[in-house]
Every structure is written in structure tokens, then in C-alpha cells.
Short mmCIF file of C-alpha atoms in Angstrom, two decimals:
data_model
loop_
_atom_site.label_atom_id
_atom_site.label_comp_id
_atom_site.label_asym_id
_atom_site.label_seq_id
_atom_site.Cartn_x
_atom_site.Cartn_y
_atom_site.Cartn_z
CA MET A 1 -20.77 -2.73 -8.23
CA GLY A 2 -21.80 0.21 -10.39
CA GLY A 3 -20.21 2.86 -12.58
CA GLY A 4 -19.18 5.04 -9.64
CA PHE A 5 -16.93 2.34 -8.27
CA GLY A 6 -15.53 1.69 -11.76
CA ARG A 7 -14.33 5.29 -11.99
CA VAL A 8 -12.86 5.19 -8.48
CA TRP A 9 -11.07 1.96 -9.39
CA THR A 10 -9.72 3.46 -12.64
CA ALA A 11 -8.62 6.64 -10.86
CA ALA A 12 -6.84 4.64 -8.15
CA THR A 13 -5.09 2.50 -10.77
CA VAL A 14 -3.89 5.51 -12.77
CA SER A 15 -2.63 7.49 -9.78
CA GLY A 16 -1.14 4.36 -8.22
CA PHE A 17 0.92 3.71 -11.34
CA GLY A 18 2.19 7.29 -11.34
CA SER A 19 3.03 7.20 -7.64
CA TYR A 20 5.38 4.27 -8.10
CA VAL A 21 7.14 6.16 -10.88
CA THR A 22 7.70 9.11 -8.56
CA GLY A 23 8.74 6.79 -5.73
CA VAL A 24 11.66 5.50 -7.77
CA ALA A 25 12.46 8.83 -9.44
CA LEU A 26 12.53 10.78 -6.18
CA GLN A 27 14.79 8.25 -4.47
CA VAL A 28 17.24 8.25 -7.37
CA LEU A 29 17.11 12.05 -7.45
CA LEU A 30 17.96 12.25 -3.75
CA VAL A 31 20.60 9.50 -3.59
CA VAL A 32 22.37 10.00 -6.93
CA THR A 33 21.76 13.60 -8.02
CA LEU A 34 21.62 15.34 -4.62
CA SER A 35 23.96 12.85 -2.83
CA ALA A 36 21.65 12.63 0.19
CA SER A 37 22.80 10.55 3.16
CA ALA A 38 20.58 7.89 4.71
CA THR A 39 19.83 10.31 7.56
CA GLU A 40 18.73 12.97 5.06
CA LEU A 41 16.55 10.39 3.32
CA GLY A 42 14.95 9.70 6.69
CA ILE A 43 14.24 13.41 7.19
CA VAL A 44 12.66 13.61 3.73
CA GLY A 45 10.49 10.61 4.53
CA ALA A 46 9.47 12.12 7.87
CA ALA A 47 8.43 15.36 6.16
CA GLN A 48 6.05 13.49 3.88
CA TRP A 49 4.31 11.78 6.81
CA LEU A 50 4.47 14.58 9.41
CA PRO A 51 1.03 15.98 8.38
CA TYR A 52 -0.52 12.63 9.32
CA LEU A 53 0.83 12.99 12.83
CA LEU A 54 -0.15 16.66 13.18
CA PHE A 55 -3.52 16.79 11.41
CA GLY A 56 -4.67 13.19 10.98
CA LEU A 57 -7.37 13.22 13.65
CA LEU A 58 -8.70 16.61 12.53
CA ALA A 59 -8.83 15.26 8.97
CA GLY A 60 -11.21 12.54 10.12
CA VAL A 61 -13.66 15.05 11.56
CA PHE A 62 -13.34 17.20 8.43
CA ILE A 63 -14.08 14.25 6.14
CA ASP A 64 -17.13 13.15 8.14
CA ARG A 65 -18.50 16.70 7.86
CA HIS A 66 -18.18 16.97 4.06
CA ARG A 67 -19.06 15.07 0.91
CA ARG A 68 -16.18 12.75 0.16
CA ARG A 69 -16.17 12.73 -3.64
CA GLY A 70 -15.28 16.43 -3.90
CA LEU A 71 -12.46 16.07 -1.38
CA ILE A 72 -10.92 13.18 -3.29
CA ALA A 73 -11.03 15.07 -6.60
CA ALA A 74 -9.62 18.29 -5.12
CA THR A 75 -6.73 16.58 -3.36
CA ASP A 76 -5.80 14.62 -6.50
CA LEU A 77 -5.72 17.78 -8.60
CA GLY A 78 -3.73 19.60 -5.92
CA ARG A 79 -1.10 16.87 -5.75
CA GLY A 80 -0.79 16.86 -9.52
CA ALA A 81 -0.16 20.62 -9.51
CA LEU A 82 2.46 20.33 -6.75
CA LEU A 83 4.39 17.61 -8.57
CA LEU A 84 4.76 19.86 -11.59
CA ALA A 85 7.09 22.03 -9.49
CA ILE A 86 9.84 19.39 -9.17
CA PRO A 87 11.05 19.34 -12.81
CA VAL A 88 10.74 23.15 -12.95
CA LEU A 89 12.94 23.61 -9.87
CA ALA A 90 15.41 21.02 -11.19
CA ALA A 91 15.66 22.83 -14.54
CA LEU A 92 16.38 26.09 -12.72
CA GLY A 93 19.07 24.47 -10.57
CA LEU A 94 17.13 25.22 -7.38
CA LEU A 95 16.36 21.69 -6.21
CA ARG A 96 17.99 20.79 -2.89
CA VAL A 97 17.24 18.23 -0.19
CA TRP A 98 15.66 20.89 2.03
CA VAL A 99 13.52 22.07 -0.90
CA VAL A 100 12.17 18.54 -1.32
CA VAL A 101 11.38 18.50 2.42
CA VAL A 102 9.41 21.75 2.15
CA PHE A 103 7.59 20.52 -0.95
CA LEU A 104 6.53 17.27 0.71
CA LEU A 105 4.77 18.96 3.64
CA PRO A 106 1.75 20.32 1.66
CA PHE A 107 1.84 17.19 -0.52
CA GLY A 108 1.49 15.13 2.66
CA VAL A 109 -1.51 17.18 3.82
CA LEU A 110 -3.31 16.56 0.53
CA SER A 111 -2.39 12.85 0.64
CA LEU A 112 -3.75 12.61 4.18
CA LEU A 113 -7.12 14.06 3.18
CA GLY A 114 -7.32 12.22 -0.13
CA THR A 115 -6.53 8.72 1.09
CA ALA A 116 -8.75 8.92 4.17
CA ALA A 117 -11.64 10.33 2.11
CA ASN A 118 -11.16 7.59 -0.47
CA GLN A 119 -11.52 4.79 2.07
CA ALA A 120 -14.48 6.51 3.72
CA TYR A 121 -16.16 7.02 0.31
CA LEU A 122 -16.04 3.36 -0.74
CA PRO A 123 -18.85 2.17 1.61
CA ARG A 124 -21.11 4.84 0.03
CA LEU A 125 -20.52 3.41 -3.44
CA VAL A 126 -20.51 -0.30 -2.66
CA PRO A 127 -22.97 -2.39 -0.59
CA ALA A 128 -21.49 -3.97 2.55
CA ALA A 129 -21.76 -7.44 1.01
CA ASP A 130 -19.50 -6.35 -1.88
CA LEU A 131 -16.84 -4.51 0.13
CA THR A 132 -14.42 -7.44 0.19
CA ARG A 133 -14.73 -7.84 -3.59
CA ALA A 134 -14.26 -4.09 -4.09
CA ASN A 135 -11.19 -4.00 -1.88
CA VAL A 136 -9.74 -7.02 -3.69
CA ALA A 137 -10.20 -5.18 -7.01
CA LEU A 138 -8.50 -2.05 -5.64
CA GLU A 139 -5.72 -4.11 -4.08
CA ARG A 140 -5.07 -5.97 -7.33
CA SER A 141 -4.94 -2.80 -9.38
CA GLY A 142 -2.52 -1.35 -6.84
CA ILE A 143 -0.39 -4.47 -7.08
CA ALA A 144 -0.47 -4.28 -10.88
CA ALA A 145 0.71 -0.67 -10.68
CA GLN A 146 3.43 -1.71 -8.25
CA THR A 147 4.53 -4.50 -10.58
CA VAL A 148 4.75 -2.35 -13.71
CA GLY A 149 5.38 1.15 -12.33
CA PRO A 150 8.80 0.76 -10.67
CA ALA A 151 10.28 -1.20 -13.59
CA ILE A 152 9.14 1.43 -16.09
CA ALA A 153 10.26 4.16 -13.70
CA GLY A 154 13.79 2.78 -13.61
CA GLY A 155 13.92 2.88 -17.40
CA LEU A 156 12.37 6.36 -17.55
CA VAL A 157 14.86 7.73 -15.03
CA ARG A 158 17.72 6.32 -17.07
CA LEU A 159 16.24 7.64 -20.32
CA ILE A 160 15.00 11.16 -19.43
CA GLY A 161 16.27 11.74 -15.90
CA ALA A 162 14.56 11.65 -12.51
CA PRO A 163 12.98 15.15 -12.52
CA LEU A 164 11.14 14.66 -15.84
CA ALA A 165 9.96 11.19 -14.77
CA VAL A 166 7.99 12.88 -11.97
CA LEU A 167 5.78 14.45 -14.68
CA VAL A 168 4.20 11.02 -15.21
CA ASP A 169 2.87 11.08 -11.65
CA ALA A 170 1.67 14.68 -12.01
CA ALA A 171 -0.36 13.69 -15.07
CA SER A 172 -1.75 10.61 -13.31
CA TYR A 173 -3.10 12.68 -10.41
CA LEU A 174 -4.74 15.16 -12.79
CA VAL A 175 -6.45 12.32 -14.66
CA SER A 176 -7.49 10.67 -11.39
CA GLY A 177 -9.02 13.89 -10.07
CA ALA A 178 -10.99 14.43 -13.26
CA LEU A 179 -12.34 10.85 -13.17
CA VAL A 180 -13.55 11.13 -9.57
CA ALA A 181 -15.08 14.55 -10.23
CA SER A 182 -17.14 13.01 -13.05
CA ILE A 183 -18.90 10.48 -10.77
CA ARG A 184 -22.65 11.16 -10.61
CA THR A 185 -23.64 8.66 -7.90
CA PRO A 186 -25.74 10.61 -5.35
CA GLU A 187 -23.96 11.26 -2.06
CA PRO A 188 -25.87 12.35 1.06
CA VAL A 189 -25.15 15.75 2.57
CA PRO A 190 -23.70 15.30 6.09
CA ASP A 191 -26.09 16.40 8.83
CA ARG A 192 -25.01 19.86 9.99
CA ALA A 193 -27.54 19.94 12.80
CA GLY A 194 -25.93 16.96 14.46
CA ARG A 195 -22.46 18.49 14.60
CA ARG A 196 -20.78 18.86 17.96
CA ARG A 197 -17.55 20.40 19.15
CA ILE A 198 -14.51 19.19 17.21
CA ARG A 199 -12.93 17.89 20.40
CA THR A 200 -16.02 15.79 21.14
CA GLU A 201 -16.03 14.27 17.66
CA LEU A 202 -12.29 13.60 17.83
CA ALA A 203 -12.73 11.78 21.12
CA GLU A 204 -15.59 9.74 19.68
CA GLY A 205 -13.40 8.49 16.84
CA LEU A 206 -10.52 7.64 19.19
CA ARG A 207 -12.80 5.79 21.59
CA PHE A 208 -14.35 3.76 18.78
CA VAL A 209 -10.98 2.57 17.48
CA TYR A 210 -9.01 2.07 20.69
CA ARG A 211 -11.82 0.58 22.80
CA HIS A 212 -12.99 -1.80 20.11
CA ARG A 213 -12.26 -5.42 21.04
CA THR A 214 -10.63 -6.30 17.72
CA LEU A 215 -9.91 -2.98 16.01
CA ALA A 216 -7.77 -1.81 18.94
CA PRO A 217 -5.16 -4.62 18.82
CA TYR A 218 -5.22 -4.46 15.03
CA ALA A 219 -4.54 -0.71 15.09
CA LEU A 220 -1.77 -0.92 17.69
CA GLY A 221 -0.03 -3.80 15.96
CA THR A 222 -0.27 -2.00 12.62
CA HIS A 223 1.22 1.18 14.13
CA VAL A 224 4.31 -0.78 15.17
CA TRP A 225 4.47 -2.49 11.76
CA PHE A 226 4.58 0.94 10.10
CA VAL A 227 7.56 2.02 12.20
CA ALA A 228 9.52 -0.95 10.86
CA THR A 229 8.27 -0.35 7.31
CA ALA A 230 9.41 3.28 7.43
CA MET A 231 12.86 2.13 8.51
CA ALA A 232 13.10 -0.50 5.76
CA SER A 233 11.75 1.86 3.07
CA THR A 234 14.29 4.55 3.99
CA LEU A 235 17.16 2.07 3.85
CA TRP A 236 16.14 0.34 0.62
CA ALA A 237 17.27 2.88 -1.99
CA PRO A 238 20.79 3.48 -0.57
CA TYR A 239 21.15 -0.26 0.07
CA VAL A 240 20.29 -1.12 -3.55
CA LEU A 241 22.10 1.80 -5.19
CA ARG A 242 25.23 1.95 -3.02
CA GLN A 243 25.82 -1.38 -1.28
CA ALA A 244 24.33 -3.84 -3.79
CA GLY A 245 25.26 -1.60 -6.75
CA LEU A 246 22.19 -2.45 -8.82
CA GLY A 247 21.56 1.05 -10.25
CA SER A 248 18.27 2.85 -10.92
CA VAL A 249 16.98 0.07 -13.16
CA GLY A 250 17.78 -2.45 -10.45
CA LEU A 251 15.95 -0.36 -7.88
CA GLY A 252 12.88 -0.28 -10.10
CA VAL A 253 13.04 -4.01 -10.80
CA THR A 254 13.31 -4.95 -7.12
CA LEU A 255 10.29 -2.82 -6.25
CA ALA A 256 8.39 -4.28 -9.18
CA VAL A 257 9.07 -7.79 -7.88
CA ALA A 258 7.24 -6.79 -4.70
CA GLY A 259 4.21 -6.29 -6.93
CA VAL A 260 4.56 -9.81 -8.30
CA GLY A 261 4.68 -11.11 -4.74
CA GLY A 262 1.60 -9.05 -4.01
CA VAL A 263 -0.34 -10.72 -6.85
CA VAL A 264 0.39 -14.15 -5.39
CA GLY A 265 -0.35 -12.94 -1.87
CA ASN A 266 -3.62 -11.39 -2.93
CA THR A 267 -4.88 -14.69 -4.28
CA LEU A 268 -3.73 -16.53 -1.16
CA GLY A 269 -5.27 -13.88 1.08
CA VAL A 270 -8.76 -14.26 -0.38
CA ARG A 271 -8.61 -18.04 0.07
CA LEU A 272 -7.26 -17.76 3.60
CA GLY A 273 -9.95 -15.23 4.45
CA HIS A 274 -12.67 -17.78 3.69
CA ARG A 275 -10.93 -20.42 5.80
CA ILE A 276 -9.48 -18.65 8.84
CA GLY A 277 -11.19 -15.24 8.78
CA ALA A 278 -10.00 -11.70 8.20
CA GLY A 279 -7.98 -11.43 11.42
CA GLY A 280 -6.13 -14.70 10.96
CA THR A 281 -5.30 -13.80 7.37
CA VAL A 282 -3.83 -10.42 8.34
CA VAL A 283 -1.77 -12.08 11.08
CA VAL A 284 -0.34 -14.55 8.54
CA GLY A 285 0.57 -11.66 6.24
CA ARG A 286 2.32 -9.78 9.05
CA TRP A 287 4.64 -12.72 9.78
CA VAL A 288 6.03 -12.56 6.23
CA SER A 289 7.59 -9.09 6.71
CA PRO A 290 10.27 -10.19 9.24
CA LEU A 291 11.14 -13.08 6.93
CA ALA A 292 11.66 -10.65 4.05
CA PHE A 293 14.00 -8.21 5.75
CA GLY A 294 15.59 -10.84 7.98
CA LEU A 295 16.93 -12.36 4.75
CA VAL A 296 18.32 -8.99 3.65
CA ALA A 297 19.94 -8.49 7.06
CA LEU A 298 21.59 -11.94 7.12
CA VAL A 299 22.97 -12.37 3.59
CA PRO A 300 25.75 -10.07 2.23
CA PRO A 301 24.78 -8.61 -1.20
CA THR A 302 27.99 -9.55 -3.02
CA GLY A 303 28.04 -9.99 -6.81
CA ALA A 304 25.08 -11.85 -8.28
CA LEU A 305 23.95 -12.61 -4.73
CA GLY A 306 23.00 -8.94 -4.44
CA TRP A 307 20.29 -9.44 -7.06
CA VAL A 308 19.04 -12.65 -5.42
CA VAL A 309 18.78 -11.13 -1.94
CA ALA A 310 17.16 -7.90 -3.12
CA LEU A 311 14.63 -9.66 -5.35
CA ALA A 312 13.75 -12.31 -2.77
CA GLY A 313 13.40 -9.75 0.02
CA GLN A 314 11.02 -7.55 -1.94
CA ALA A 315 9.05 -10.51 -3.31
CA LEU A 316 8.41 -11.75 0.23
CA PHE A 317 7.50 -8.28 1.44
CA GLY A 318 4.99 -7.89 -1.39
CA LEU A 319 3.63 -11.37 -0.67
CA GLY A 320 2.85 -10.39 2.93
CA MET A 321 1.14 -7.15 1.97
CA GLY A 322 -0.88 -8.93 -0.70
CA ILE A 323 -2.11 -11.49 1.81
CA ASP A 324 -3.39 -9.02 4.39
CA GLY A 325 -4.41 -5.98 2.30
CA PRO A 326 -8.01 -6.70 1.17
CA MET A 327 -9.06 -8.40 4.40
CA GLU A 328 -7.91 -5.64 6.73
CA SER A 329 -9.61 -2.89 4.67
CA ALA A 330 -12.89 -4.78 4.31
CA TYR A 331 -13.01 -5.65 8.01
CA ARG A 332 -12.41 -2.05 9.12
CA GLN A 333 -15.09 -0.75 6.80
CA THR A 334 -17.75 -3.32 7.70
CA VAL A 335 -17.47 -2.97 11.49
CA THR A 336 -17.56 0.85 11.39
CA PRO A 337 -20.80 2.90 11.13
CA ASP A 338 -20.95 5.30 8.17
CA ALA A 339 -20.92 8.36 10.43
CA LEU A 340 -17.55 7.25 11.83
CA GLN A 341 -15.88 6.03 8.62
CA GLY A 342 -13.81 9.20 8.15
CA ARG A 343 -12.67 9.35 11.75
CA MET A 344 -11.92 5.64 11.96
CA ASN A 345 -9.81 5.69 8.80
CA ALA A 346 -8.08 8.95 9.70
CA THR A 347 -7.37 7.80 13.26
CA ILE A 348 -5.70 4.58 12.16
CA ARG A 349 -3.98 6.05 9.13
CA SER A 350 -2.77 9.18 10.93
CA MET A 351 -1.04 7.08 13.54
CA ASN A 352 0.25 4.58 10.97
CA TRP A 353 1.74 7.16 8.65
CA GLY A 354 2.52 9.61 11.43
CA LEU A 355 4.79 7.05 13.11
CA ARG A 356 6.77 6.95 9.89
CA THR A 357 8.13 10.29 11.11
CA VAL A 358 9.81 8.20 13.82
CA GLY A 359 10.75 5.16 11.76
CA ALA A 360 12.18 6.96 8.70
CA PRO A 361 14.79 9.07 10.55
CA LEU A 362 15.57 6.14 12.86
CA GLY A 363 16.28 3.91 9.87
CA GLY A 364 18.44 6.57 8.27
CA VAL A 365 20.51 7.23 11.39
CA LEU A 366 21.02 3.49 12.04
CA GLY A 367 21.96 2.96 8.39
CA ASP A 368 24.59 5.71 8.50
CA HIS A 369 26.06 4.66 11.87
CA LEU A 370 25.65 0.86 12.00
CA GLY A 371 25.43 -0.02 8.32
CA TYR A 372 22.46 -1.03 6.20
CA ARG A 373 22.27 -4.70 7.14
CA PRO A 374 22.37 -4.16 10.94
CA ALA A 375 19.69 -1.49 10.49
CA PHE A 376 17.55 -3.99 8.57
CA ALA A 377 18.05 -6.40 11.49
CA VAL A 378 16.58 -3.83 13.89
CA ALA A 379 13.59 -3.35 11.56
CA THR A 380 13.16 -7.14 11.45
CA ALA A 381 13.00 -7.30 15.25
CA ILE A 382 10.28 -4.63 15.28
CA TYR A 383 8.31 -6.47 12.60
CA THR A 384 8.52 -9.63 14.70
CA ALA A 385 7.24 -7.85 17.82
CA ALA A 386 4.25 -6.45 15.89
CA ALA A 387 3.35 -9.83 14.39
CA LEU A 388 3.65 -11.59 17.76
CA ALA A 389 1.44 -9.02 19.51
CA MET A 390 -1.30 -9.41 16.89
CA THR A 391 -1.04 -13.21 17.05
CA LEU A 392 -1.69 -13.15 20.80
CA SER A 393 -4.61 -10.67 20.58
CA PRO A 394 -8.37 -11.18 19.99
CA TYR A 395 -7.91 -9.78 16.47
CA ARG A 396 -6.61 -13.13 15.23
CA THR A 397 -10.16 -14.52 15.52
CA ALA A 398 -11.87 -11.56 13.78
CA ARG A 399 -14.18 -12.42 10.91
CA LEU A 400 -16.16 -10.27 8.50
CA PRO A 401 -19.65 -9.78 9.95
CA THR A 402 -22.57 -11.07 7.93
CA SER A 403 -24.57 -7.86 8.49
CA GLY A 404 -24.52 -4.57 10.31
CA ALA A 405 -21.60 -3.04 12.15
CA ALA A 406 -20.88 -5.77 14.58
CA GLY A 407 -17.93 -5.84 16.86
#
């Protein structure tokens, strides 16, 4: 698949590892050090994803108008620089929940541009016939980072404290940006003469996604899935740290187990993809999520049972994501023309991540007022609705096209 893809893969692996370290460190920092409530955790989560809701569609137009390699490198370096501020503010005694909220807004803008540009760049590095293999490689490296990163993060937080652990992620983004910037694979200059009004190009991207026979039900079902995931993600840290009493190491271990589940799911997903197609494989993966958090909602985390429930829930959740991950990415990329890759990815991702601004606060409020397990039950019901809708839609029969950008 070429040296350019190798550097993108290495960069994604490095930054993915660091991101899981920050994921654990930031949650421990908020819950333990800053004593944030579940509602405050929801507000913090919403701040990170708000840029997707506000600027996601514009980001797609911007990406399709520019070379993608430079955008990826610049956003990686920018995120690395921003993360350096957290340990500095903590050392000065200036870190508060509202400060984290303000910090996450520009970080979210850079993440929006970087992730959408990354997915749009891949079809320029890899032939269509190799996209599934490339996405499997990226998915497996992400799963490896998820398996190792949280467990190490829990130990790092315990050893050096949450603020300093964030430095690992800062360094990973700086390395990732340098790797992408060093790629020498030629990239075509977008056609300036063919540009139209931004509103026209935005509408074109929306029409392509939401009028597509199979992409439309996939996108809508995935939007709902992300609402439930935002709820569950917001609830997980206080559930593990406060109700189950597993500590920062326990939080890291449970998240790492999701990575192990993802490894198994990834292998199953590739095999299922050959047998029942991309759409059917994604549908199977989506049905695992309600099983995962339904278990957490039903079983009280008392004593050793707390470990069993937490580990099993995250293992199942990782299994589901591992099953559907490579197939959904490859299918989206192969059915979309190159000129629309940025807008397609940004449209779907902006709505996915933007709806986390709804799900994260909702999960926090329900957790504070109903309790963590009833809130997980609500998330489980939403997961079930999303999986059922996709099962009944034309997307379940979607298969990777043999050539071209077929529908």
C-alpha cells in the first residue's frame, strides 16, 4: 500500500495511544481532583463535540478545497500544543472545570478538521481495492492503542498524577504531525475554477449523504447510536470510580478490556464482511452495544461483581465496535466520489459527534438524578432503537462495490 500509508498508519497509532492516555487522565482529573458532578462531566463532553455541530459541514467544504496532508499535519501539531497547557495550568493552580470546557472548544475544532481530513486523505493514498485492508490496519492499530493505552494511563496517573500524564498525548500529537508532514506522495491541487458558493457545496454534500439509498439509513442510525454512546461514555468514569470503587487503575483496565474485545471483533468483522456484506456486518456490530450496557444497567456492581460487570460490559462494547469499524469506513469511502470525500465524511461525522452535545449532558443529568444504572438503561434503549432501525433499512444488504462509486 506504499510508504505514504505506512506513515499515516504510524501517525494514527502514535496519536491514538496518546489519546487514550489523556482520556483516562482527564476523567480522573475531573472526577477526583476537581470533584466534577456527572452533569459537569456532560458539559465538558459537550464542549469537546460542540465544534462538530457548529462547523462540521463547513469543515467538509474546507477540506475538499485544500490539500489534505497539510491539514492533518497542522491540526495534529496544534492539538499537541494545546495539550501542553493542561499541566501548566494545573501547576499554577488555575485548572477548573470551566477552564477545561474553554480549552476543549479549540481542541474540538482541530479534531474536527484533522479527523475528517484523515478519512478523506486515505483514498488518495490507497487504491479502492485496498481500502478495506487499509481500514482494517488502521482499526487494528487503534484497537491496540485502546488495549494498551488506558491500562498504562491508569498506572501513569497513579504514579505521576493526571496533569503530567496528559504530556504523553501532547508528545504523541507532535510526533504524528511530523510524520504526516514528511509524506512525499504527490497530492493533486483541488480545482479552484470549479468552486461554487459555499452554500451550494454544503447542499451537495448533504444531498449525497441523506438521499443515498444505503448511506442515508446508515448515517441516521449511526447518529442515534452516538447519542447513546455519549451518554454511556459520560457515565462510565463516575460509575467506575464512585459506584464500583475500582479507582484510576480500574478505570484504565476496564477501558483496555474494550480494546481486547475490539481485537476479537475486528477479526470477526472481516470474516462476516465476506459472508454477509458490509451492511450486515455493521448491523451485527450495532446489536452488541445494547447487550453491553444492558448488562451494566441490570447487575449491581457490588464487591468483586463490580469488576466482572465493568470488564464484561466494556469487552462487549469493544467487540461491537471491532466488528463494524473497518466495514463501515471502507463502504463509505468506496461509494463516495473523491470530490465529495471531505463533505461526506464531515457531514456524517459532524452530526455523529455533534449529537454528543445532546447525549453527554443528558447522560450526566440522568446519572445525577436517577442514578448511574437507570441512566445506563436509558442509553441501552436508545442503542436498541438505533440497531433495530438499521436492521429494517436497505443498509443491511449493502456490500462493497467491485468498482467505481456505485450506490
